[in-house]
Short mmCIF file of C-alpha atoms and ligand atoms in Angstrom, two decimals:
data_model
loop_
_atom_site.label_atom_id
_atom_site.label_comp_id
_atom_site.label_asym_id
_atom_site.label_seq_id
_atom_site.Cartn_x
_atom_site.Cartn_y
_atom_site.Cartn_z
CA MET C 20 -28.19 -19.24 1.01
CA HIS C 21 -27.76 -22.90 2.32
CA PRO C 22 -24.33 -24.53 3.37
CA THR C 23 -23.55 -27.84 2.28
CA LYS C 24 -20.26 -28.21 4.68
CA SER C 25 -20.02 -26.17 7.42
CA THR C 26 -16.14 -26.00 9.62
CA ARG C 27 -14.58 -24.13 12.20
CA THR C 28 -11.71 -21.83 12.41
CA GLN C 29 -10.65 -19.41 15.04
CA VAL C 30 -10.01 -16.50 12.17
CA ALA C 31 -12.12 -16.51 9.13
CA ILE C 32 -9.52 -13.88 6.90
CA ILE C 33 -11.19 -12.54 4.01
CA GLY C 34 -8.38 -11.56 1.23
CA ALA C 35 -5.07 -12.79 0.28
CA GLY C 36 -3.37 -9.25 0.34
CA PRO C 37 -0.52 -7.93 2.15
CA ALA C 38 -2.88 -7.66 5.43
CA GLY C 39 -4.87 -10.79 5.15
CA LEU C 40 -1.62 -12.52 4.41
CA PHE C 41 0.46 -11.07 6.95
CA LEU C 42 -2.18 -11.73 9.71
CA SER C 43 -2.37 -15.14 8.69
CA HIS C 44 1.63 -15.88 9.76
CA LEU C 45 1.24 -13.16 12.51
CA LEU C 46 -1.56 -15.77 14.22
CA HIS C 47 -0.03 -18.92 13.11
CA ARG C 48 2.96 -17.83 15.41
CA GLN C 49 1.14 -17.66 18.36
CA GLY C 50 -0.69 -20.53 17.94
CA ILE C 51 -4.06 -19.19 16.27
CA GLU C 52 -6.00 -20.84 13.22
CA SER C 53 -7.19 -19.22 10.76
CA VAL C 54 -8.28 -19.36 7.07
CA ILE C 55 -8.28 -16.93 4.26
CA LEU C 56 -11.07 -16.52 1.67
CA GLU C 57 -9.65 -15.20 -1.47
CA SER C 58 -11.93 -14.61 -4.98
CA ARG C 59 -9.10 -14.03 -7.36
CA SER C 60 -6.64 -16.69 -8.06
CA ARG C 61 -3.20 -17.36 -6.84
CA GLU C 62 -1.77 -15.97 -10.60
CA GLU C 63 -3.47 -12.82 -10.04
CA ILE C 64 -2.73 -11.83 -6.66
CA GLU C 65 0.68 -13.39 -7.64
CA GLY C 66 1.01 -11.13 -10.74
CA THR C 67 -0.68 -7.86 -9.83
CA ILE C 68 1.72 -5.07 -10.36
CA ARG C 69 1.53 -2.75 -7.06
CA ALA C 70 3.28 -1.18 -3.90
CA GLY C 71 6.95 -0.88 -3.88
CA VAL C 72 8.37 0.66 -0.65
CA LEU C 73 8.88 -1.51 2.84
CA GLU C 74 8.90 1.00 5.60
CA GLN C 75 12.14 0.03 7.80
CA TRP C 76 9.92 -1.72 10.25
CA VAL C 77 8.17 -3.78 8.30
CA VAL C 78 11.71 -5.28 7.12
CA ASP C 79 12.33 -5.95 10.09
CA LEU C 80 9.29 -7.78 10.82
CA MET C 81 9.71 -9.98 8.07
CA ASN C 82 13.28 -10.57 8.79
CA GLY C 83 11.89 -11.50 12.31
CA MET C 84 9.19 -14.06 11.06
CA GLY C 85 11.98 -15.98 8.90
CA LEU C 86 10.01 -14.38 5.93
CA GLY C 87 12.69 -12.00 4.89
CA ASP C 88 15.44 -14.34 2.85
CA ARG C 89 14.29 -13.21 -0.95
CA MET C 90 13.53 -10.07 -0.15
CA MET C 91 17.62 -9.27 1.30
CA ARG C 92 18.98 -11.01 -1.74
CA GLU C 93 16.74 -9.39 -4.51
CA GLY C 94 15.13 -5.63 -2.43
CA HIS C 95 17.14 -2.58 -3.25
CA PHE C 96 18.29 -0.53 -0.10
CA HIS C 97 18.83 2.75 -0.63
CA SER C 98 19.94 5.00 2.05
CA GLY C 99 17.67 8.28 0.69
CA ILE C 100 15.51 9.84 -2.49
CA THR C 101 15.97 12.54 -4.50
CA LEU C 102 13.97 15.23 -5.14
CA ARG C 103 13.85 17.36 -8.13
CA PHE C 104 12.24 20.98 -9.07
CA ASP C 105 13.11 23.96 -10.86
CA ARG C 106 15.29 21.48 -12.95
CA GLN C 107 17.56 21.01 -9.60
CA SER C 108 18.10 17.79 -7.77
CA HIS C 109 18.13 17.50 -4.10
CA HIS C 110 19.58 14.55 -2.06
CA ILE C 111 17.22 13.87 0.93
CA ASP C 112 19.63 11.20 2.94
CA MET C 113 17.24 9.18 4.81
CA ALA C 114 19.30 6.71 6.77
CA GLU C 115 21.55 10.18 8.19
CA LEU C 116 18.48 11.80 9.39
CA THR C 117 16.86 8.59 11.18
CA GLY C 118 19.23 6.86 12.88
CA GLY C 119 20.24 4.20 9.86
CA LYS C 120 16.49 3.39 8.42
CA ARG C 121 17.26 2.71 4.53
CA VAL C 122 14.12 2.48 1.93
CA THR C 123 13.37 -0.87 0.83
CA VAL C 124 12.50 -1.51 -2.50
CA TYR C 125 10.55 -4.83 -2.85
CA ALA C 126 7.81 -5.20 -4.73
CA GLN C 127 4.57 -6.31 -3.24
CA HIS C 128 4.39 -8.97 -5.49
CA GLU C 129 7.63 -10.12 -4.29
CA VAL C 130 6.10 -10.30 -0.66
CA ILE C 131 2.78 -11.79 -1.57
CA ARG C 132 4.54 -14.63 -3.16
CA ASP C 133 7.21 -15.09 -0.34
CA LEU C 134 3.73 -14.94 2.31
CA VAL C 135 1.99 -17.61 -0.02
CA SER C 136 4.07 -20.04 -0.16
CA ALA C 137 5.79 -20.19 2.98
CA ARG C 138 1.73 -20.08 4.06
CA LEU C 139 1.39 -22.99 2.52
CA GLU C 140 4.53 -24.73 3.42
CA ASP C 141 3.65 -24.38 7.16
CA GLY C 142 0.34 -26.29 6.53
CA GLY C 143 -1.66 -22.52 6.45
CA THR C 144 -5.38 -22.86 4.38
CA ILE C 145 -5.44 -20.19 1.94
CA LEU C 146 -9.00 -21.02 -0.38
CA PHE C 147 -8.66 -19.41 -3.69
CA GLY C 148 -11.30 -18.53 -6.39
CA VAL C 149 -14.02 -18.02 -3.41
CA SER C 150 -17.71 -16.22 -4.59
CA ASP C 151 -20.55 -14.34 -3.08
CA VAL C 152 -18.76 -13.93 0.46
CA GLN C 153 -21.11 -12.98 3.69
CA PHE C 154 -21.63 -12.67 7.08
CA ALA C 155 -23.62 -13.83 9.76
CA ASP C 156 -24.19 -12.61 13.13
CA LEU C 157 -21.03 -10.61 13.36
CA ASP C 158 -23.01 -8.86 16.85
CA GLY C 159 -22.55 -12.46 18.54
CA LYS C 160 -20.16 -14.76 19.97
CA ALA C 161 -19.88 -17.01 17.19
CA PRO C 162 -19.94 -15.38 13.43
CA ARG C 163 -20.48 -17.17 10.38
CA VAL C 164 -18.74 -16.16 6.95
CA GLN C 165 -20.62 -18.39 3.78
CA PHE C 166 -18.82 -18.26 0.69
CA ARG C 167 -18.79 -20.47 -2.52
CA ARG C 168 -15.92 -22.33 -3.59
CA GLY C 169 -15.34 -20.83 -6.70
CA PRO C 170 -18.07 -18.99 -9.34
CA ASP C 171 -20.70 -21.58 -8.82
CA GLY C 172 -19.71 -23.86 -6.70
CA PRO C 173 -21.75 -25.61 -3.43
CA VAL C 174 -21.92 -22.90 -0.33
CA ASP C 175 -19.47 -23.69 2.35
CA GLU C 176 -19.54 -22.27 5.95
CA LEU C 177 -17.06 -21.24 8.28
CA ARG C 178 -18.03 -20.51 11.68
CA CYS C 179 -15.26 -18.94 13.47
CA ASP C 180 -14.49 -16.38 16.94
CA PHE C 181 -13.28 -13.15 14.18
CA ILE C 182 -13.45 -12.01 10.87
CA ALA C 183 -10.25 -9.91 9.65
CA GLY C 184 -11.96 -8.04 6.58
CA CYS C 185 -8.75 -7.62 5.07
CA ASP C 186 -10.48 -7.68 1.11
CA GLY C 187 -9.20 -4.26 -0.03
CA PHE C 188 -11.45 -1.01 -0.64
CA HIS C 189 -13.60 -2.31 -3.06
CA GLY C 190 -14.29 -5.95 -0.94
CA PRO C 191 -17.63 -6.45 1.47
CA SER C 192 -16.51 -5.72 4.66
CA ARG C 193 -16.09 -2.44 5.17
CA GLN C 194 -20.28 -2.47 3.71
CA ALA C 195 -21.09 -4.93 6.71
CA ILE C 196 -20.46 -2.48 8.87
CA PRO C 197 -23.86 -0.56 9.63
CA ALA C 198 -23.46 2.50 7.24
CA ALA C 199 -25.01 4.31 10.46
CA ALA C 200 -22.17 3.06 12.64
CA ARG C 201 -19.66 4.62 10.66
CA THR C 202 -18.24 7.91 9.43
CA GLU C 203 -16.21 7.99 5.83
CA TYR C 204 -13.70 10.63 5.40
CA GLN C 205 -12.27 10.82 1.91
CA ILE C 206 -10.66 13.59 -0.50
CA VAL C 207 -10.45 12.86 -4.83
CA TYR C 208 -8.19 14.08 -6.23
CA PRO C 209 -8.37 15.64 -9.53
CA PHE C 210 -4.96 13.31 -10.99
CA GLY C 211 -3.86 9.70 -10.99
CA TRP C 212 -0.77 8.40 -12.11
CA LEU C 213 0.34 6.26 -15.26
CA GLY C 214 2.43 3.64 -14.24
CA ILE C 215 5.23 1.22 -16.50
CA LEU C 216 7.14 -1.56 -16.44
CA THR C 217 10.22 -1.04 -18.93
CA GLU C 218 12.94 -3.45 -19.56
CA ALA C 219 15.87 -0.82 -18.88
CA PRO C 220 19.05 -0.78 -16.76
CA PRO C 221 18.42 2.16 -14.00
CA SER C 222 18.71 5.36 -14.38
CA HIS C 223 19.12 6.44 -10.88
CA PRO C 224 20.90 4.91 -8.15
CA GLU C 225 17.82 5.97 -6.00
CA LEU C 226 13.98 7.19 -6.20
CA ILE C 227 13.86 10.32 -7.77
CA TYR C 228 10.28 12.27 -6.72
CA ALA C 229 9.79 15.15 -9.55
CA ASN C 230 7.83 18.28 -8.84
CA HIS C 231 7.43 20.03 -12.97
CA GLU C 232 5.03 22.15 -14.48
CA ARG C 233 4.05 19.68 -17.03
CA GLY C 234 3.11 17.47 -13.58
CA PHE C 235 4.58 14.77 -11.01
CA ALA C 236 6.80 11.58 -11.95
CA LEU C 237 8.85 9.44 -10.03
CA LEU C 238 11.45 7.17 -11.26
CA SER C 239 11.74 3.70 -8.86
CA THR C 240 12.67 0.50 -9.36
CA ARG C 241 12.43 -3.23 -9.67
CA SER C 242 15.73 -5.19 -10.53
CA PRO C 243 18.96 -4.88 -12.35
CA GLU C 244 16.59 -5.08 -16.06
CA VAL C 245 13.48 -3.82 -15.00
CA GLN C 246 12.63 -0.34 -14.19
CA ARG C 247 9.76 1.05 -12.54
CA LEU C 248 8.34 4.56 -13.49
CA TYR C 249 4.84 7.03 -13.11
CA ILE C 250 3.48 10.37 -14.87
CA GLN C 251 0.55 12.23 -12.87
CA VAL C 252 -2.07 11.93 -15.90
CA ASP C 253 -6.15 12.51 -15.82
CA PRO C 254 -7.28 9.56 -13.76
CA LYS C 255 -10.06 9.63 -16.60
CA ASP C 256 -7.86 9.32 -19.85
CA ASP C 257 -7.09 5.90 -21.69
CA ILE C 258 -4.04 4.32 -22.13
CA ALA C 259 -4.90 3.70 -25.39
CA ASN C 260 -3.92 7.67 -25.92
CA TRP C 261 -0.35 6.63 -24.50
CA SER C 262 2.19 5.38 -26.82
CA ASP C 263 5.33 4.55 -25.40
CA ASP C 264 6.83 7.25 -27.22
CA ARG C 265 4.28 9.32 -25.51
CA ILE C 266 5.10 7.82 -22.34
CA TRP C 267 9.04 8.84 -22.73
CA SER C 268 8.76 12.18 -23.85
CA GLU C 269 7.26 13.24 -20.62
CA LEU C 270 9.14 11.20 -18.60
CA HIS C 271 12.39 12.55 -20.10
CA ARG C 272 11.00 16.06 -19.88
CA ARG C 273 9.64 16.16 -16.26
CA LEU C 274 12.60 14.23 -14.72
CA GLU C 275 15.77 15.74 -16.28
CA ASP C 276 17.44 18.19 -14.39
CA GLU C 277 20.59 20.74 -15.36
CA SER C 278 23.15 18.30 -14.85
CA GLY C 279 23.17 16.49 -17.87
CA TRP C 280 21.57 13.20 -16.80
CA THR C 281 19.23 11.60 -18.51
CA LEU C 282 17.11 8.65 -18.56
CA LYS C 283 17.82 5.34 -19.56
CA GLU C 284 14.88 3.99 -21.98
CA GLY C 285 13.68 0.13 -22.88
CA PRO C 286 10.85 -1.67 -23.92
CA ILE C 287 7.84 -0.71 -22.08
CA PHE C 288 5.84 -4.24 -21.43
CA GLN C 289 3.35 -3.20 -18.94
CA LYS C 290 1.48 -0.08 -18.70
CA GLY C 291 -1.82 1.33 -16.62
CA ILE C 292 -3.46 4.33 -14.91
CA ILE C 293 -4.37 4.76 -11.80
CA ALA C 294 -7.01 6.92 -9.95
CA MET C 295 -5.75 8.64 -6.50
CA ARG C 296 -7.78 8.97 -3.21
CA SER C 297 -7.50 10.16 0.21
CA PHE C 298 -9.97 7.49 2.43
CA VAL C 299 -10.68 6.70 5.76
CA CYS C 300 -13.45 4.32 7.51
CA ASP C 301 -14.08 4.97 11.86
CA PRO C 302 -14.46 2.80 13.56
CA MET C 303 -12.56 -0.49 11.69
CA GLN C 304 -14.98 -2.87 13.89
CA HIS C 305 -17.89 -4.05 14.51
CA GLY C 306 -18.91 -6.87 17.12
CA ARG C 307 -16.77 -9.72 15.80
CA LEU C 308 -15.59 -8.22 12.64
CA PHE C 309 -12.55 -5.94 12.39
CA ILE C 310 -11.00 -4.55 9.01
CA ALA C 311 -7.76 -3.69 8.24
CA GLY C 312 -5.42 -2.09 5.29
CA ASP C 313 -7.06 -0.67 1.90
CA ALA C 314 -10.44 -2.04 3.48
CA ALA C 315 -10.28 0.41 6.14
CA HIS C 316 -8.45 3.10 4.17
CA ILE C 317 -6.57 4.19 1.20
CA VAL C 318 -3.77 6.79 1.51
CA PRO C 319 -2.37 8.02 -2.62
CA PRO C 320 1.02 6.23 -3.37
CA THR C 321 2.47 9.20 -3.40
CA GLY C 322 3.88 8.35 -0.03
CA ALA C 323 4.33 4.89 -0.15
CA LYS C 324 2.47 3.81 2.61
CA GLY C 325 -0.42 1.74 1.89
CA LEU C 326 0.93 -1.35 1.97
CA ASN C 327 2.56 -0.44 5.07
CA LEU C 328 -0.17 0.59 7.01
CA ALA C 329 -2.00 -2.38 5.92
CA VAL C 330 0.84 -4.60 7.96
CA ALA C 331 0.45 -2.24 10.42
CA ASP C 332 -3.21 -2.21 11.26
CA VAL C 333 -2.90 -6.49 11.49
CA LEU C 334 0.31 -6.20 13.59
CA VAL C 335 -2.42 -4.18 16.25
CA LEU C 336 -4.97 -6.83 16.01
CA SER C 337 -3.04 -9.89 15.99
CA ARG C 338 -1.55 -8.54 19.58
CA ALA C 339 -5.52 -8.21 20.03
CA MET C 340 -6.20 -11.59 19.60
CA ALA C 341 -2.95 -12.94 21.20
CA ALA C 342 -4.13 -11.35 24.30
CA TYR C 343 -7.47 -12.25 24.31
CA TYR C 344 -6.60 -16.25 23.54
CA LYS C 345 -4.63 -15.84 26.33
CA SER C 346 -5.79 -14.57 28.87
CA GLY C 347 -9.27 -13.70 27.89
CA THR C 348 -8.08 -9.98 27.88
CA THR C 349 -10.99 -7.54 25.29
CA GLU C 350 -8.81 -4.48 25.92
CA GLY C 351 -6.81 -4.58 23.10
CA LEU C 352 -9.79 -5.92 20.85
CA GLU C 353 -12.01 -2.87 22.00
CA GLY C 354 -8.84 -0.08 21.71
CA TYR C 355 -7.96 -2.25 17.71
CA SER C 356 -9.97 0.69 15.27
CA ALA C 357 -8.54 3.52 18.31
CA THR C 358 -5.26 2.43 18.31
CA CYS C 359 -4.28 1.92 14.10
CA LEU C 360 -6.50 5.27 13.58
CA ARG C 361 -3.57 7.30 15.50
CA ARG C 362 -1.17 6.10 12.94
CA ILE C 363 -3.80 6.23 9.96
CA TRP C 364 -4.36 10.08 10.29
CA LYS C 365 -0.21 10.05 10.58
CA ALA C 366 -0.08 8.61 7.30
CA GLU C 367 -2.90 10.10 5.60
CA ARG C 368 -1.67 13.45 6.25
CA PHE C 369 1.82 12.69 5.15
CA SER C 370 0.62 11.11 2.49
CA TRP C 371 -1.87 14.18 1.71
CA TYR C 372 1.16 16.56 2.32
CA MET C 373 3.65 14.91 -0.33
CA THR C 374 0.85 14.22 -3.00
CA THR C 375 -0.05 18.05 -3.05
CA MET C 376 3.38 19.91 -2.79
CA LEU C 377 4.19 17.65 -5.76
CA HIS C 378 1.38 17.18 -7.85
CA ARG C 379 0.05 19.97 -10.21
CA ASN C 380 -3.16 20.84 -9.59
CA GLU C 381 -4.99 22.99 -12.29
CA LYS C 382 -7.83 23.86 -9.85
CA GLU C 383 -5.62 25.85 -7.62
CA SER C 384 -4.45 29.01 -7.95
CA PRO C 385 -1.03 30.10 -9.08
CA PHE C 386 -0.70 31.37 -5.46
CA GLU C 387 -1.29 28.17 -4.23
CA GLN C 388 1.60 26.58 -6.88
CA ARG C 389 4.23 28.97 -5.60
CA VAL C 390 3.50 27.82 -2.09
CA HIS C 391 4.28 24.41 -3.08
CA LEU C 392 7.58 25.57 -4.39
CA ALA C 393 8.46 27.21 -1.55
CA GLU C 394 7.82 24.51 0.46
CA LEU C 395 9.89 22.54 -1.68
CA ASP C 396 12.98 24.99 -1.61
CA TYR C 397 12.29 25.34 2.24
CA LEU C 398 12.44 21.41 2.91
CA VAL C 399 15.67 20.81 0.91
CA HIS C 400 17.30 23.92 2.80
CA SER C 401 16.24 23.08 6.61
CA ARG C 402 17.86 20.00 8.41
CA ALA C 403 14.51 20.29 11.01
CA ALA C 404 12.19 19.80 7.74
CA MET C 405 14.04 17.03 6.25
CA THR C 406 14.54 15.11 8.86
CA ALA C 407 10.26 15.27 9.46
CA LEU C 408 10.21 14.09 5.97
CA ALA C 409 12.46 11.09 6.27
CA GLU C 410 10.87 10.20 9.44
CA ASN C 411 7.80 9.82 7.85
CA TYR C 412 8.95 8.12 4.59
CA VAL C 413 10.90 5.53 6.38
CA GLY C 414 8.23 4.65 8.83
CA LEU C 415 7.05 6.15 12.40
CA PRO C 416 7.72 3.93 14.96
CA MET C 417 5.86 1.02 15.99
CA GLU C 418 5.08 0.85 19.32
P1 FAD G 27 -5.50 -5.47 -1.16
O1 FAD G 27 -3.95 -5.37 -1.63
O2 FAD G 27 -6.14 -4.88 -1.98
O3 FAD G 27 -5.60 -7.11 -1.28
C1 FAD G 27 -7.24 -7.16 -0.66
C2 FAD G 27 -7.24 -9.16 -1.12
O4 FAD G 27 -8.89 -9.33 -0.95
C3 FAD G 27 -7.51 -8.96 -2.45
O5 FAD G 27 -6.43 -9.92 -2.96
C4 FAD G 27 -8.81 -9.13 -3.66
O6 FAD G 27 -8.49 -10.07 -4.32
C5 FAD G 27 -9.49 -9.77 -2.30
N1 FAD G 27 -10.65 -9.60 -2.04
C6 FAD G 27 -11.38 -8.63 -2.50
N2 FAD G 27 -12.95 -8.77 -2.50
C7 FAD G 27 -13.11 -9.94 -1.86
C8 FAD G 27 -14.16 -10.86 -1.41
N3 FAD G 27 -15.27 -10.16 -1.49
N4 FAD G 27 -13.47 -12.25 -1.53
C9 FAD G 27 -12.42 -12.80 -1.35
N5 FAD G 27 -11.86 -11.92 -1.48
C10 FAD G 27 -12.01 -10.64 -1.82
N6 FAD G 27 2.08 1.41 -0.69
C11 FAD G 27 3.16 0.90 -0.15
O7 FAD G 27 2.82 0.98 1.08
N7 FAD G 27 4.23 1.45 -0.79
C12 FAD G 27 4.03 1.71 -2.31
O8 FAD G 27 4.85 2.17 -2.90
C13 FAD G 27 2.57 1.95 -2.78
N8 FAD G 27 2.38 1.93 -4.36
C14 FAD G 27 1.53 1.97 -4.82
C15 FAD G 27 1.55 2.28 -5.99
C16 FAD G 27 0.32 2.12 -7.17
C17 FAD G 27 0.13 1.92 -8.32
C18 FAD G 27 -0.87 1.49 -6.42
C19 FAD G 27 -2.17 1.14 -6.97
C20 FAD G 27 -0.64 0.96 -5.18
C21 FAD G 27 0.27 1.22 -3.96
N9 FAD G 27 0.11 1.04 -2.83
C22 FAD G 27 1.85 1.40 -2.32
C23 FAD G 27 -0.96 0.96 -2.14
C24 FAD G 27 -0.72 -0.78 -1.29
O9 FAD G 27 -0.87 -1.28 -2.57
C25 FAD G 27 -2.20 -1.19 -0.92
O10 FAD G 27 -2.57 -0.35 -0.09
C26 FAD G 27 -2.03 -2.64 -0.46
O11 FAD G 27 -2.31 -3.33 -1.33
C27 FAD G 27 -3.46 -3.13 0.63
O12 FAD G 27 -3.16 -3.90 1.03
P2 FAD G 27 -4.63 -4.98 1.56
O13 FAD G 27 -3.99 -6.21 1.70
O14 FAD G 27 -5.28 -4.18 2.34
O15 FAD G 27 -5.48 -4.79 0.30
C1 DHB G 28 6.61 2.98 -6.14
C2 DHB G 28 5.46 3.48 -5.71
C3 DHB G 28 5.17 4.52 -4.72
O1 DHB G 28 3.96 5.10 -4.07
C4 DHB G 28 6.39 5.22 -4.37
O2 DHB G 28 5.84 6.25 -3.84
C5 DHB G 28 7.47 4.89 -4.39
C6 DHB G 28 7.66 3.69 -4.97
C7 DHB G 28 7.13 1.91 -6.55
O3 DHB G 28 5.99 1.36 -7.04
O4 DHB G 28 8.19 0.81 -6.63
#
């Protein structure tokens, strides 16, 4: 590719997901300039339905950065969650168990909307709809990113000090770390989630995670008018096989308990199936390239950790870059991967634990399935076990 135009910035960020957008804001607050290159349009990234739960420290970070006004007005703040199994409900009071930390439900695309508009308002550069992103000179002091503006546009070049690969699981950044220089760890689960958005009133004041012999189900919310629900399905299943009636019938069967509680129905206006995996890439850096968020690791959604981990990575990265620009120290940059991976592996463990405990895995023996029920029974009757779950769910401390 021969660039027709060449510009310079301090940090080239690939991807305007939570990782890329938070990074750009955090760097801006340290006086460090960045450019975000995003392959999709603004409308697409602001309309993609994904995560819903924010850890307490992410809420505090957004408020501290002046980005939390709409979240504080429109988000939902729950003191705990409900675990349901054997048709019994058990409340886990996260706030009481963690000294006041809460469960915040505020959709990922709303976070994206808030971060995009604030970044553009304060003069930041986000180039949407770019294609053909390629890297050069990652090992030197002046790496470069080449890309096209639009699908067939002219080739541009961005010269920079660092590249932050925040381009999700399928982006090119992780692949730019030579295969021989990285180790990948992975579990692919034999189940997925079918997620819906429905125009219905809330059925319950907090999230319900249900273990049922027909498979896992989760009740979440988006607003007083819109609810978010998930059921465990075969990841290879076709959404066309799932009529609205069939979805509601499964949700009723898996979520209802002995108390007579009922699920409120409404029109379903969005539905889709996602596969589930656990994945870690080690290391998360190569020369002047640093990867963050889903580009470096994936968790199954059961622990609600993915978005939060992406923010944790870029907080570590922004601090390391700030130290470098302030005093030339490279210690933080060199330790980036090791620092992040300590938190990542704990989140991987927690997400795997929640997933295996709550889902029905037909490949497991009846013995293993009974062990998961015993684990749940132990959990809801042990303050120590509930505290361990609560500490992880609301987010481990961010030093
Ligand atoms: P992404 O959000 O994937 O952003 C990457 C960006 O890079 C995208 O905008 C993409 O278009 C762009 N990109 C890709 N390739 C290129 C390229 N070649 N050039 C330029 N740009 C590129 N997490 C939670 O914390 N809590 C939850 O409750 C939760 N629930 C979830 C529920 C579901 C159904 C799903 C699917 C995920 C859930 N997650 C949850 C996970 C969370 O959504 C992700 O972990 C999060 O989006 C990761 O952010 P990211 O910025 O690393 O990557
Ligand atoms: C939601 C998603 C999750 O993965 C989860 O564990 C809880 C809630 C949600 O989309 O609301």
